[in-house]
Coordinates of C-alpha atoms in Angstrom, one line a residue:
M21 CA 55.4 79.7 97.6
I22 CA 52.7 81.1 95.1
N23 CA 50.8 82.7 98.0
I24 CA 53.9 84.4 99.3
R25 CA 54.7 85.8 95.8
K26 CA 51.2 87.2 95.4
S27 CA 50.7 88.4 99.0
F28 CA 52.5 91.7 99.7
T29 CA 51.7 91.3 103.4
Q30 CA 53.4 87.9 103.8
K31 CA 56.4 89.2 101.8
L32 CA 56.7 92.2 104.0
V33 CA 56.4 90.0 107.1
L34 CA 59.1 87.7 105.9
G35 CA 61.4 90.5 105.0
T36 CA 60.9 92.2 108.3
L37 CA 61.4 89.0 110.1
V38 CA 64.7 88.3 108.3
L39 CA 65.9 91.8 109.2
A40 CA 64.8 91.5 112.8
M41 CA 66.5 88.1 113.0
I42 CA 69.8 89.6 111.7
I43 CA 69.6 92.5 114.2
F44 CA 68.5 90.2 117.1
T45 CA 71.2 87.7 116.3
A46 CA 73.9 90.4 115.9
S47 CA 72.8 92.0 119.2
L48 CA 73.1 88.6 121.0
G49 CA 76.5 88.1 119.4
I50 CA 77.7 91.5 120.5
L51 CA 76.3 90.8 124.0
F52 CA 78.0 87.4 124.0
Y53 CA 81.4 88.9 122.9
Q54 CA 81.1 91.7 125.5
S55 CA 80.3 89.2 128.1
R56 CA 83.5 87.3 127.3
R57 CA 85.5 90.6 127.5
L58 CA 83.8 91.6 130.8
I59 CA 84.5 88.1 132.3
R60 CA 88.2 88.4 131.4
V61 CA 88.3 91.9 133.0
E62 CA 86.6 90.5 136.1
A63 CA 89.0 87.6 136.1
L64 CA 92.0 89.9 135.8
N65 CA 90.7 92.1 138.7
R66 CA 90.0 89.0 140.8
S67 CA 93.4 87.5 140.1
S68 CA 95.2 90.7 140.8
S69 CA 93.4 91.0 144.1
V70 CA 94.3 87.5 145.2
L71 CA 97.9 88.1 144.1
N72 CA 98.1 91.3 146.1
T73 CA 96.7 89.6 149.2
T74 CA 99.1 86.7 148.8
L75 CA 102.0 89.1 148.4
Q76 CA 101.0 90.9 151.6
R77 CA 101.0 87.6 153.5
L78 CA 104.3 86.6 152.0
S79 CA 105.7 90.1 152.7
R80 CA 104.6 89.8 156.3
N81 CA 106.3 86.5 156.8
L82 CA 109.5 87.8 155.3
Q83 CA 109.4 90.9 157.3
T84 CA 108.8 88.9 160.5
I85 CA 111.9 86.8 159.7
E86 CA 113.9 89.9 158.9
T87 CA 112.8 91.7 162.1
A88 CA 113.6 88.6 164.3
T89 CA 117.0 88.3 162.7
N90 CA 117.9 92.0 163.0
T91 CA 116.7 92.1 166.6
C92 CA 118.8 89.1 167.7
S93 CA 121.9 89.8 165.6
W94 CA 123.1 92.5 168.0
M95 CA 122.9 90.1 170.9
I96 CA 124.9 87.5 169.0
E97 CA 127.5 90.2 168.1
Q98 CA 127.8 91.2 171.8
S99 CA 128.2 87.6 173.0
F100 CA 129.9 85.9 170.1
E101 CA 131.1 82.8 171.9
A102 CA 130.9 79.2 170.9
D103 CA 128.9 78.1 173.9
S104 CA 126.2 80.8 173.5
L105 CA 125.6 80.5 169.8
L106 CA 123.6 77.3 170.0
E107 CA 121.3 78.8 172.6
L108 CA 120.8 82.0 170.6
T109 CA 119.9 80.1 167.4
S110 CA 117.6 77.9 169.3
R111 CA 115.9 80.9 170.9
I112 CA 115.4 82.5 167.5
V113 CA 113.7 79.4 166.1
R114 CA 111.7 78.8 169.2
L115 CA 110.2 82.3 169.5
N116 CA 109.4 82.7 165.8
S117 CA 107.0 80.1 164.3
N118 CA 107.7 81.4 160.8
I119 CA 111.4 80.4 161.0
D120 CA 112.2 76.8 160.1
G121 CA 115.9 77.1 160.9
C122 CA 118.7 79.4 162.0
S123 CA 122.5 79.1 161.7
V124 CA 125.4 81.2 162.8
S125 CA 128.6 80.4 160.9
A126 CA 131.9 82.0 162.0
E127 CA 134.8 83.2 160.0
A128 CA 137.8 80.9 159.7
Y129 CA 139.7 80.2 163.0
T130 CA 137.3 82.4 165.0
F131 CA 137.2 79.6 167.6
P132 CA 140.6 77.9 167.5
E133 CA 139.6 75.2 169.9
H134 CA 137.0 74.0 167.3
G135 CA 139.4 74.2 164.4
R136 CA 139.1 76.2 161.3
L137 CA 135.3 76.0 160.9
F138 CA 132.5 76.5 163.4
S139 CA 128.7 76.7 162.6
A140 CA 125.8 76.4 165.1
Y141 CA 122.5 75.3 163.5
T142 CA 119.0 75.0 164.8
I143 CA 116.1 73.6 162.8
R144 CA 112.4 73.0 163.3
K145 CA 111.3 69.5 162.5
G146 CA 107.6 69.1 163.1
D147 CA 107.0 70.0 166.7
S148 CA 110.6 69.5 167.7
I149 CA 113.5 72.0 167.7
I150 CA 116.9 70.5 167.1
S151 CA 120.2 72.3 167.8
D152 CA 123.7 71.1 167.1
I153 CA 127.1 72.1 165.9
E154 CA 127.4 71.2 162.2
R155 CA 130.1 68.8 161.1
P156 CA 132.9 70.7 159.4
Y157 CA 132.3 71.4 155.7
D158 CA 133.3 74.2 153.4
Y159 CA 130.3 76.5 154.0
F160 CA 132.3 79.5 152.8
R161 CA 131.3 78.6 149.2
K162 CA 127.6 78.2 150.1
T163 CA 125.4 80.9 148.6
W164 CA 123.8 81.7 152.0
Y165 CA 127.3 82.6 153.2
Q166 CA 129.1 83.9 150.1
T167 CA 126.3 86.3 148.9
P168 CA 126.0 88.5 152.0
R169 CA 129.7 88.4 152.5
E170 CA 130.3 89.7 149.0
K171 CA 127.5 92.2 149.1
D172 CA 128.5 93.2 152.7
E173 CA 124.9 93.6 153.6
A174 CA 121.8 91.6 154.6
C175 CA 119.9 89.9 151.7
W176 CA 117.6 87.0 150.8
V177 CA 119.0 84.0 149.0
V178 CA 117.5 80.7 147.8
Y179 CA 119.4 77.4 147.8
F180 CA 118.8 73.7 147.9
D181 CA 119.8 72.1 151.3
D182 CA 121.8 69.1 150.2
A183 CA 124.5 69.3 152.9
D184 CA 124.6 66.3 155.3
S185 CA 125.9 68.3 158.2
L186 CA 123.2 67.2 160.7
N187 CA 121.4 64.0 161.3
V188 CA 118.2 65.9 160.6
V189 CA 118.0 68.5 157.8
L190 CA 115.3 70.6 156.1
E191 CA 114.1 69.0 153.0
G192 CA 113.9 70.8 149.6
M193 CA 114.6 74.4 148.8
L194 CA 115.2 77.1 151.4
A195 CA 114.8 80.8 151.4
S196 CA 117.3 82.3 153.8
Y197 CA 117.7 85.8 155.2
C198 CA 121.4 86.2 155.7
K199 CA 123.2 89.1 157.5
P200 CA 126.9 89.7 158.3
L201 CA 127.8 89.8 162.0
R202 CA 130.4 92.4 162.9
R203 CA 132.9 93.3 165.6
H204 CA 133.2 96.7 167.1
D205 CA 135.8 97.7 164.5
G206 CA 133.4 96.8 161.6
S207 CA 135.2 93.5 160.6
V208 CA 133.0 90.5 159.9
L209 CA 132.6 87.9 162.6
G210 CA 130.4 85.5 160.6
I211 CA 127.0 85.2 159.0
I212 CA 123.6 84.6 160.6
S213 CA 121.0 83.0 158.3
T214 CA 117.4 82.3 159.2
D215 CA 115.8 79.8 157.0
L216 CA 112.2 79.5 155.6
S217 CA 111.2 76.2 153.9
L218 CA 109.8 77.0 150.5
L219 CA 107.7 73.9 150.6
R220 CA 105.9 75.2 153.7
L221 CA 105.8 78.7 152.1
S222 CA 104.2 77.2 149.0
G223 CA 101.5 75.6 151.1
I224 CA 100.8 79.0 152.8
I225 CA 100.7 80.8 149.4
S226 CA 98.4 78.2 147.8
E227 CA 95.8 78.4 150.6
V228 CA 93.9 81.1 148.6
K229 CA 93.2 80.5 144.9
P230 CA 90.7 82.4 142.8
Y231 CA 89.9 79.4 140.6
P232 CA 90.0 75.6 141.2
H233 CA 93.0 74.9 138.9
S234 CA 94.9 78.1 139.4
Y235 CA 98.3 78.0 141.0
F236 CA 101.3 80.2 142.0
V237 CA 104.8 80.2 140.6
M238 CA 107.7 82.1 142.1
L239 CA 111.0 82.8 140.3
D240 CA 114.3 84.0 141.6
E241 CA 116.6 86.6 140.0
E242 CA 117.9 84.0 137.5
G243 CA 114.5 82.7 136.5
R244 CA 114.7 79.5 138.5
Y245 CA 111.5 78.0 139.9
M246 CA 111.3 78.6 143.7
I247 CA 107.6 77.6 143.9
H248 CA 105.8 75.4 141.4
P249 CA 103.2 72.6 141.6
D250 CA 105.6 70.3 139.7
K251 CA 108.3 69.6 142.3
S252 CA 110.6 68.3 139.5
K253 CA 111.0 71.9 138.2
L254 CA 112.2 73.4 141.5
F255 CA 115.6 75.1 141.8
Y256 CA 117.4 73.4 138.9
T257 CA 114.9 74.4 136.2
T258 CA 114.3 77.9 134.9
I259 CA 111.2 79.2 133.1
F260 CA 113.3 79.3 129.9
T261 CA 114.2 75.6 130.1
G262 CA 112.9 73.6 127.1
T263 CA 111.0 76.6 125.6
D264 CA 110.9 77.1 121.8
P265 CA 111.7 80.7 120.9
R266 CA 109.5 80.6 117.8
R267 CA 106.4 78.9 119.4
Q268 CA 106.7 80.0 123.0
R269 CA 107.5 83.7 122.8
D270 CA 104.8 84.5 125.3
I271 CA 106.5 82.3 128.0
I272 CA 109.9 83.9 127.2
A273 CA 108.4 87.4 127.5
L274 CA 106.8 86.4 130.8
G275 CA 110.1 85.2 132.1
H276 CA 111.9 88.4 131.2
E277 CA 109.1 90.5 132.7
M278 CA 109.3 88.7 136.0
I279 CA 113.1 88.7 136.2
A280 CA 113.1 92.4 135.5
G281 CA 110.9 92.9 138.5
N282 CA 108.0 94.3 136.5
K283 CA 104.3 94.2 137.4
G284 CA 101.5 93.3 135.0
N285 CA 99.6 90.6 133.3
L286 CA 99.9 88.5 130.1
A287 CA 98.0 85.9 128.2
V288 CA 100.3 82.9 127.9
K289 CA 99.9 79.4 126.6
I290 CA 101.3 77.0 129.2
D291 CA 101.4 73.2 128.5
G292 CA 99.1 73.8 125.5
K293 CA 96.5 75.6 127.6
D294 CA 95.6 79.3 127.4
C295 CA 96.2 81.0 130.7
L296 CA 95.9 84.4 132.3
V297 CA 99.1 85.3 134.2
C298 CA 99.3 88.1 136.8
Y299 CA 102.8 88.8 138.2
Q300 CA 104.4 91.1 140.7
P301 CA 107.8 91.4 142.4
V302 CA 108.2 90.3 146.0
P303 CA 109.0 93.4 148.1
G304 CA 112.5 93.4 149.6
T305 CA 113.8 90.6 147.4
E306 CA 114.8 89.9 143.8
W307 CA 112.0 87.4 143.4
S308 CA 108.8 87.6 141.4
L309 CA 105.5 85.9 142.2
A310 CA 103.0 84.9 139.5
L311 CA 99.4 83.7 139.7
I312 CA 98.4 81.4 136.7
C313 CA 94.7 81.0 136.0
P314 CA 93.7 78.6 133.1
D315 CA 91.2 80.1 130.7
S316 CA 89.1 76.9 131.1
D317 CA 88.4 78.1 134.7
V318 CA 88.2 81.8 133.9
L319 CA 85.6 81.3 131.1
A320 CA 83.7 78.4 132.7
G321 CA 80.7 80.8 133.4
Y322 CA 81.0 82.1 129.8
H323 CA 80.7 78.6 128.4
R324 CA 77.7 77.9 130.6
L325 CA 76.2 81.1 129.1
T326 CA 75.9 79.4 125.7
F327 CA 73.2 77.0 127.1
V328 CA 71.2 80.1 127.9
I329 CA 71.7 81.9 124.6
G330 CA 70.2 79.1 122.5
P331 CA 66.8 79.0 124.1
L332 CA 66.7 82.8 124.4
L333 CA 67.4 83.1 120.6
V334 CA 64.6 80.7 119.7
F335 CA 62.1 82.4 122.1
G336 CA 63.1 85.9 120.8
L337 CA 62.6 84.9 117.2
I338 CA 59.1 83.5 117.9
V339 CA 58.1 86.7 119.6
I340 CA 59.5 88.8 116.7
L341 CA 57.5 86.6 114.2
V342 CA 54.2 87.3 116.0
L343 CA 54.8 91.0 116.4
C344 CA 55.9 91.4 112.8
N345 CA 52.8 89.7 111.4
R346 CA 50.4 91.8 113.4
T347 CA 52.3 95.1 112.7
V348 CA 52.6 94.5 108.9
T349 CA 49.0 93.4 108.5
H350 CA 47.8 96.6 110.2
A351 CA 50.2 98.7 108.1
I352 CA 49.1 97.2 104.7
R353 CA 45.4 97.9 105.1
P354 CA 45.6 101.6 104.1
I355 CA 47.5 100.7 101.0
N356 CA 44.7 98.4 99.8
D357 CA 42.2 101.3 100.2
L358 CA 44.6 103.6 98.3
L359 CA 44.6 101.2 95.3
E360 CA 40.9 101.7 94.7
K361 CA 41.2 105.4 94.9
T362 CA 44.1 105.7 92.4
Q363 CA 42.4 103.6 89.9
A364 CA 39.5 106.0 89.9
I365 CA 41.9 108.9 89.2
A366 CA 43.6 107.2 86.3
A367 CA 41.5 109.0 83.7
G368 CA 42.4 112.6 84.8
N369 CA 45.4 112.8 87.1
M370 CA 48.5 113.9 85.2
E371 CA 51.0 114.9 87.9
I372 CA 52.4 111.5 88.8
H373 CA 54.6 109.2 86.7
I374 CA 55.5 105.7 87.7
P375 CA 57.0 102.9 85.6
K376 CA 55.5 99.4 85.1
S377 CA 56.1 97.0 87.9
Q378 CA 56.8 93.2 87.7
Q379 CA 55.4 92.6 91.1
E380 CA 52.1 90.7 91.6
D381 CA 51.1 92.1 95.0
V382 CA 48.9 95.0 95.9
I383 CA 51.6 97.6 95.6
G384 CA 52.5 96.2 92.1
S385 CA 48.9 96.4 91.0
L386 CA 48.6 99.9 92.2
Q387 CA 51.8 100.9 90.4
N388 CA 50.7 99.3 87.1
S389 CA 47.2 100.9 87.2
F390 CA 48.7 104.3 87.8
A391 CA 51.2 103.7 85.0
S392 CA 48.4 102.7 82.6
M393 CA 46.5 105.9 83.4
L394 CA 49.5 108.1 82.5
N395 CA 50.7 106.3 79.4
S396 CA 48.3 107.7 76.9
L397 CA 48.6 111.3 78.1
N398 CA 52.4 111.1 78.4
F399 CA 52.7 109.9 74.9
H400 CA 50.9 112.9 73.4
M401 CA 52.3 115.5 75.8
G402 CA 55.8 114.1 75.4
S403 CA 55.8 114.4 71.6
V404 CA 54.5 118.0 71.9
R405 CA 57.1 118.9 74.5
Y406 CA 59.9 117.3 72.5
T407 CA 58.9 119.3 69.4
S408 CA 58.7 122.5 71.3
E409 CA 62.0 122.0 73.0
Q410 CA 63.7 121.1 69.7
T411 CA 62.3 124.2 68.1
K412 CA 63.4 126.4 71.0
L413 CA 66.9 124.9 70.8
R414 CA 67.2 125.5 67.0
N415 CA 66.0 129.1 67.4
E416 CA 68.5 129.7 70.2
E417 CA 71.3 128.2 68.0
L418 CA 70.2 130.4 65.1
V419 CA 70.3 133.5 67.3
R420 CA 73.7 132.7 68.6
A421 CA 75.0 131.9 65.1
T422 CA 73.6 135.2 63.8
R423 CA 75.2 137.1 66.5
L424 CA 78.6 135.4 65.9
V425 CA 78.3 136.2 62.2
E426 CA 77.4 139.8 62.9
N427 CA 80.2 140.2 65.4
A428 CA 82.7 138.5 63.0
D429 CA 81.6 140.7 60.2
K430 CA 81.9 143.8 62.3
Q431 CA 85.3 142.7 63.6
K432 CA 86.5 141.9 60.1
T433 CA 85.3 145.3 58.8
A434 CA 86.9 147.1 61.7
F435 CA 90.1 145.2 61.3
I436 CA 90.3 145.9 57.6
Q437 CA 89.6 149.6 58.1
N438 CA 92.2 149.7 60.9
L439 CA 94.7 147.8 58.8
S440 CA 94.1 150.1 55.8
H441 CA 94.5 153.2 58.0
Q442 CA 97.6 151.8 59.8
I443 CA 99.3 150.8 56.5
R444 CA 98.1 153.8 54.4
T445 CA 99.6 156.4 56.8
P446 CA 103.2 155.2 56.7
L447 CA 102.9 154.4 52.9
N448 CA 101.7 157.9 52.2
I449 CA 104.6 159.3 54.3
L450 CA 107.1 157.1 52.4
M451 CA 105.7 158.0 49.0
G452 CA 105.6 161.8 49.8
F453 CA 109.2 161.9 51.1
A454 CA 110.4 159.7 48.3
Q455 CA 108.9 162.2 45.8
I456 CA 110.6 165.1 47.5
L457 CA 114.0 163.4 47.5
R458 CA 113.6 162.4 43.9
E459 CA 112.8 166.0 42.8
A460 CA 115.7 167.3 45.0
E461 CA 118.2 165.0 43.4
S462 CA 117.0 165.2 39.7
P463 CA 118.3 167.8 37.2
S464 CA 116.0 170.7 37.2
D465 CA 116.1 174.2 36.1
D466 CA 114.4 175.2 39.3
K467 CA 117.3 176.2 41.4
F468 CA 115.1 176.9 44.4
I469 CA 114.0 173.2 44.7
R470 CA 117.6 171.9 44.5
E471 CA 118.9 174.3 47.1
S472 CA 115.9 174.3 49.5
L473 CA 116.8 170.9 51.1
T474 CA 119.7 171.0 53.5
E475 CA 121.7 168.0 54.6
E476 CA 120.0 168.1 58.0
E477 CA 116.6 168.1 56.4
K478 CA 117.5 165.3 54.1
K479 CA 118.7 163.3 57.2
S480 CA 115.4 164.0 58.9
I481 CA 113.4 162.9 55.9
T482 CA 115.4 159.6 55.6
D483 CA 115.0 159.0 59.3
M484 CA 111.3 159.5 59.0
M485 CA 111.1 157.1 56.1
S486 CA 113.1 154.5 57.9
H487 CA 110.8 154.8 61.0
N488 CA 107.7 154.3 58.9
A489 CA 109.3 151.4 57.0
K490 CA 110.1 149.8 60.3
Q491 CA 106.5 150.3 61.3
L492 CA 105.3 148.6 58.2
R493 CA 107.7 145.7 58.7
R494 CA 106.6 145.4 62.3
M495 CA 102.9 145.2 61.3
L496 CA 103.5 142.7 58.6
L497 CA 105.5 140.5 60.9
M498 CA 102.7 140.6 63.5
L499 CA 100.2 139.7 60.8
F500 CA 102.3 136.7 59.8
D501 CA 102.7 135.6 63.4
S502 CA 99.0 135.8 64.1
S503 CA 98.0 133.7 61.1
E504 CA 97.8 129.9 61.2
I505 CA 100.9 129.7 58.9
G506 CA 102.8 131.8 61.4
L507 CA 101.7 129.6 64.3
N508 CA 102.8 126.5 62.5
E509 CA 106.2 128.0 61.7
E510 CA 106.6 129.2 65.3
L511 CA 106.0 125.6 66.7
K512 CA 108.2 124.0 64.0
N513 CA 111.2 126.5 64.4
L514 CA 111.1 126.6 68.2
Q515 CA 114.7 126.3 69.2
L516 CA 116.0 126.8 72.7
D517 CA 119.1 128.9 73.3
K518 CA 121.1 129.6 76.4
L519 CA 120.4 133.3 77.1
S520 CA 121.6 135.8 79.7
C521 CA 118.4 137.3 81.3
N522 CA 120.0 140.7 81.7
E523 CA 121.4 140.7 78.2
V524 CA 118.1 139.8 76.4
A525 CA 116.3 142.5 78.4
Q526 CA 118.8 145.2 77.5
M527 CA 118.6 144.1 73.8
A528 CA 114.8 144.5 73.9
I529 CA 115.3 148.0 75.4
C530 CA 117.8 149.0 72.6
E531 CA 115.4 147.8 69.9
V532 CA 112.5 149.8 71.3
K533 CA 114.7 152.9 71.5
R534 CA 115.1 152.7 67.7
Y535 CA 111.4 153.6 67.5
F536 CA 111.5 156.0 70.5
P537 CA 114.9 157.7 70.7
D538 CA 113.9 159.8 73.6
L539 CA 112.6 156.9 75.7
N540 CA 114.0 156.6 79.2
V541 CA 113.9 153.1 80.6
N542 CA 114.9 152.4 84.2
F543 CA 116.5 148.9 84.2
K544 CA 117.1 146.9 87.4
S545 CA 117.9 143.2 88.0
N546 CA 118.5 141.1 91.1
V547 CA 120.2 138.3 89.2
P548 CA 123.9 138.5 88.0
D549 CA 124.8 139.1 84.4
D550 CA 125.9 135.5 83.8
F551 CA 122.6 134.2 85.1
S552 CA 121.0 132.4 82.0
I553 CA 118.0 130.3 81.0
H554 CA 117.3 128.0 78.1
T555 CA 114.5 129.5 76.0
C556 CA 113.8 130.8 72.5
R557 CA 115.7 134.0 71.8
I558 CA 113.4 135.3 69.1
Y559 CA 110.1 134.9 70.9
L560 CA 111.4 136.2 74.2
K561 CA 112.9 139.2 72.6
R562 CA 109.7 139.9 70.6
S563 CA 107.6 139.6 73.7
L564 CA 109.7 142.0 75.7
R565 CA 109.9 144.4 72.8
E566 CA 106.1 144.5 72.3
I567 CA 105.6 145.1 76.0
L568 CA 108.1 147.9 76.1
Y569 CA 106.7 149.3 72.8
N570 CA 103.2 149.4 74.4
A571 CA 104.6 151.1 77.5
A572 CA 106.4 153.7 75.5
T573 CA 103.3 154.4 73.3
Y574 CA 100.8 154.9 76.1
S575 CA 102.9 156.6 78.8
D576 CA 104.9 159.7 79.1
G577 CA 108.1 157.9 78.0
Q578 CA 110.1 159.0 81.0
H579 CA 108.8 156.6 83.8
V580 CA 109.2 153.2 82.1
S581 CA 110.9 150.6 84.1
M582 CA 112.0 147.0 83.5
Y583 CA 112.9 144.6 86.3
V584 CA 114.4 141.1 86.1
E585 CA 113.7 139.0 89.2
Q586 CA 114.1 135.4 90.2
K587 CA 111.1 134.0 92.1
G588 CA 111.6 130.3 93.1
D589 CA 111.8 128.2 90.0
S590 CA 110.8 131.1 87.6
I591 CA 112.4 134.2 86.2
C592 CA 110.1 137.3 85.9
F593 CA 110.5 140.2 83.4
I594 CA 108.4 143.1 84.8
V595 CA 107.7 146.2 82.7
E596 CA 105.8 149.0 84.3
D597 CA 104.9 152.6 83.3
K598 CA 103.1 155.6 84.6
G599 CA 100.3 156.5 82.3
K600 CA 96.5 156.4 82.0
G601 CA 96.5 152.6 82.5
I602 CA 93.8 150.2 81.5
T603 CA 90.3 150.2 83.0
E604 CA 89.1 147.2 84.8
S605 CA 86.4 146.6 82.1
N606 CA 89.0 146.4 79.3
R607 CA 91.5 144.2 81.1
E608 CA 90.1 141.0 79.7
D609 CA 90.1 142.3 76.1
I610 CA 93.8 143.4 75.8
F611 CA 95.0 139.8 75.2
R612 CA 92.3 139.1 72.5
F613 CA 93.5 139.2 68.9
F614 CA 92.5 142.2 66.8
T615 CA 91.1 144.0 69.8
K616 CA 92.0 147.5 70.7
V617 CA 91.0 149.4 73.8
D618 CA 91.1 152.7 71.8
D619 CA 90.0 152.5 68.2
L620 CA 91.9 155.7 67.4
S621 CA 95.2 154.5 68.9
E622 CA 98.1 153.2 66.8
G623 CA 98.5 149.5 66.1
L624 CA 96.5 146.4 64.9
G625 CA 95.6 144.9 68.3
L626 CA 98.2 142.1 68.0
G627 CA 101.1 143.1 70.1
L628 CA 100.0 141.9 73.6
P629 CA 98.1 138.8 72.3
L630 CA 101.1 137.6 70.4
S631 CA 103.4 138.3 73.4
K632 CA 101.1 136.2 75.6
R633 CA 101.0 133.4 73.0
H634 CA 104.8 133.4 72.8
A635 CA 105.1 133.3 76.6
Q636 CA 102.7 130.3 76.8
T637 CA 104.6 128.5 74.0
L638 CA 107.8 128.9 76.1
G639 CA 106.0 127.3 79.1
G640 CA 105.3 130.6 80.9
N641 CA 102.7 133.3 80.9
L642 CA 102.1 137.0 80.4
T643 CA 99.8 138.7 82.9
L644 CA 98.6 142.3 83.8
D645 CA 99.1 143.1 87.5
A646 CA 95.7 144.2 88.7
D647 CA 97.1 145.6 91.9
Y648 CA 99.2 148.3 90.1
H649 CA 97.2 151.5 89.6
E650 CA 99.8 154.2 88.6
G651 CA 99.8 153.0 85.0
C652 CA 100.3 149.4 83.6
R653 CA 102.5 146.6 84.9
F654 CA 103.0 143.6 82.8
I655 CA 104.7 140.4 84.2
L656 CA 106.3 137.9 81.8
E657 CA 107.1 134.8 83.8
L658 CA 109.2 131.8 82.4
P659 CA 110.3 128.6 84.0
L660 CA 114.0 128.0 84.8
T661 CA 114.3 124.7 82.9
K662 CA 118.1 124.9 83.2
Q663 CA 120.2 127.4 85.1
H664 CA 123.8 128.4 84.9

């Protein structure tokens, strides 16, 4: 065991041998399994061939009987007399070795001199042929008479000959070809039946067997055994007799397949033995013939194969062991040489890194020597590399932080300047007009000042003051919404109302027209006026108002449109205008807080970002349609959480 642990060669030989044993054993197992499958396929083909051959022989026998019966039936019909019927039945049996008996049974009172019943019967008994008139018995109820009479055509029937109408009778079951005999007007004279002993037929069928213990079974249309090695099962026993539906489903399935006249094969357990069963219907009849081959016969060669596999396995493993030892020994020799070379490089080679190994073989020694060579250098170079990388990372973080601070400072300065400008302008206007109004209304000796302002001018001044006051209020509201306090209030006070989509859109249009009296908005909707959604009235109206305000500000004010459309489970508010639009490079910045595309334009850079945040808070989104190039098209999409 110690030698194996220290010898890499022996360990590799052992590992290769184990792998080869697994592969070799698995290959033999697969071959063994495939052999079993091929043997069953060959057995199926062999059994099917024997069954076909047997059916052909059986069919020839049956066709011979049918031909003989059909040929002689017209002679009997032409000379249907009591004295000639015995001679004709004797002739049929004598001239046809396949026929074991023949009878002609007349209808009631056909021959009054013989009474109500008359039946001429000839049988073959060994080498003798016996003919006689049967003693009177009610043959009208016999299946060989009743069946062709009811069907009004020739047919094959099977019955058990238990009538004691002659001194000598055929023993056992009979297969009889029965045909109605007719007068010139088509009425029935009687029935001619030619008999075939199933015992003799069983002997003929069983002459050819594919396996020593294989046997034939034949069933009639009701599943009764016509041919079976066990004579006690004939005629009065069916294939279903004594079967357990839970444990013998395969036999029941076989019985139904044969009764149905199907052709095929099944694996069936019969009398506790696994068997291969091939079955086919008998042509011209309602019978079915099956060939049953026990698996013990089918797989006999397969079982003998096991005595070959054992010695072959042992011999193969010995050969693998010898070949593995020689191959591995030859392969390990270059590795031993490589160990000496790598130890010499340990002082200067710095390109390879390998961890310590716990193995005690040649490869383990090589690995440990190489690791010792690199340990000292890696220690010093690793510390230098770590310090350099950390310094680089800190410098990069400082650069990024500096840039962020600079950008934040610039943005803060720009925002404060913009805010001062945006607020100072309306404040100056309010203060100036307030001063004018105060001077106009105060007592003064200057009659020109008091009379210079007309009512129309006063109204214009008050309108201008109202407009700028609204602007200031709008900017202050947006500043509050953009702050952290405003966001918390927004989430806390979010209340859903049932809103008419068309109504809220028109309300937003009316509010924007207060700022732009001359604004012309084209409104269209594909939803009815009573179509409503559950959402927050304040934030939806603010969002639509800011989008419309933006469109009125940056367009000609005459080609602004708003559309309300339902798309699947969402409702879309679409606002589009015809103006200079937004360049592709600025499309990502329009939704950023405190960012303006044009620094000289009106506003704080909060309208569109706040509208987008409101839309997302309501479960939707606000997007800019990049495919629209005549101006700007904004799409506010909200989910239909509840619809009326």
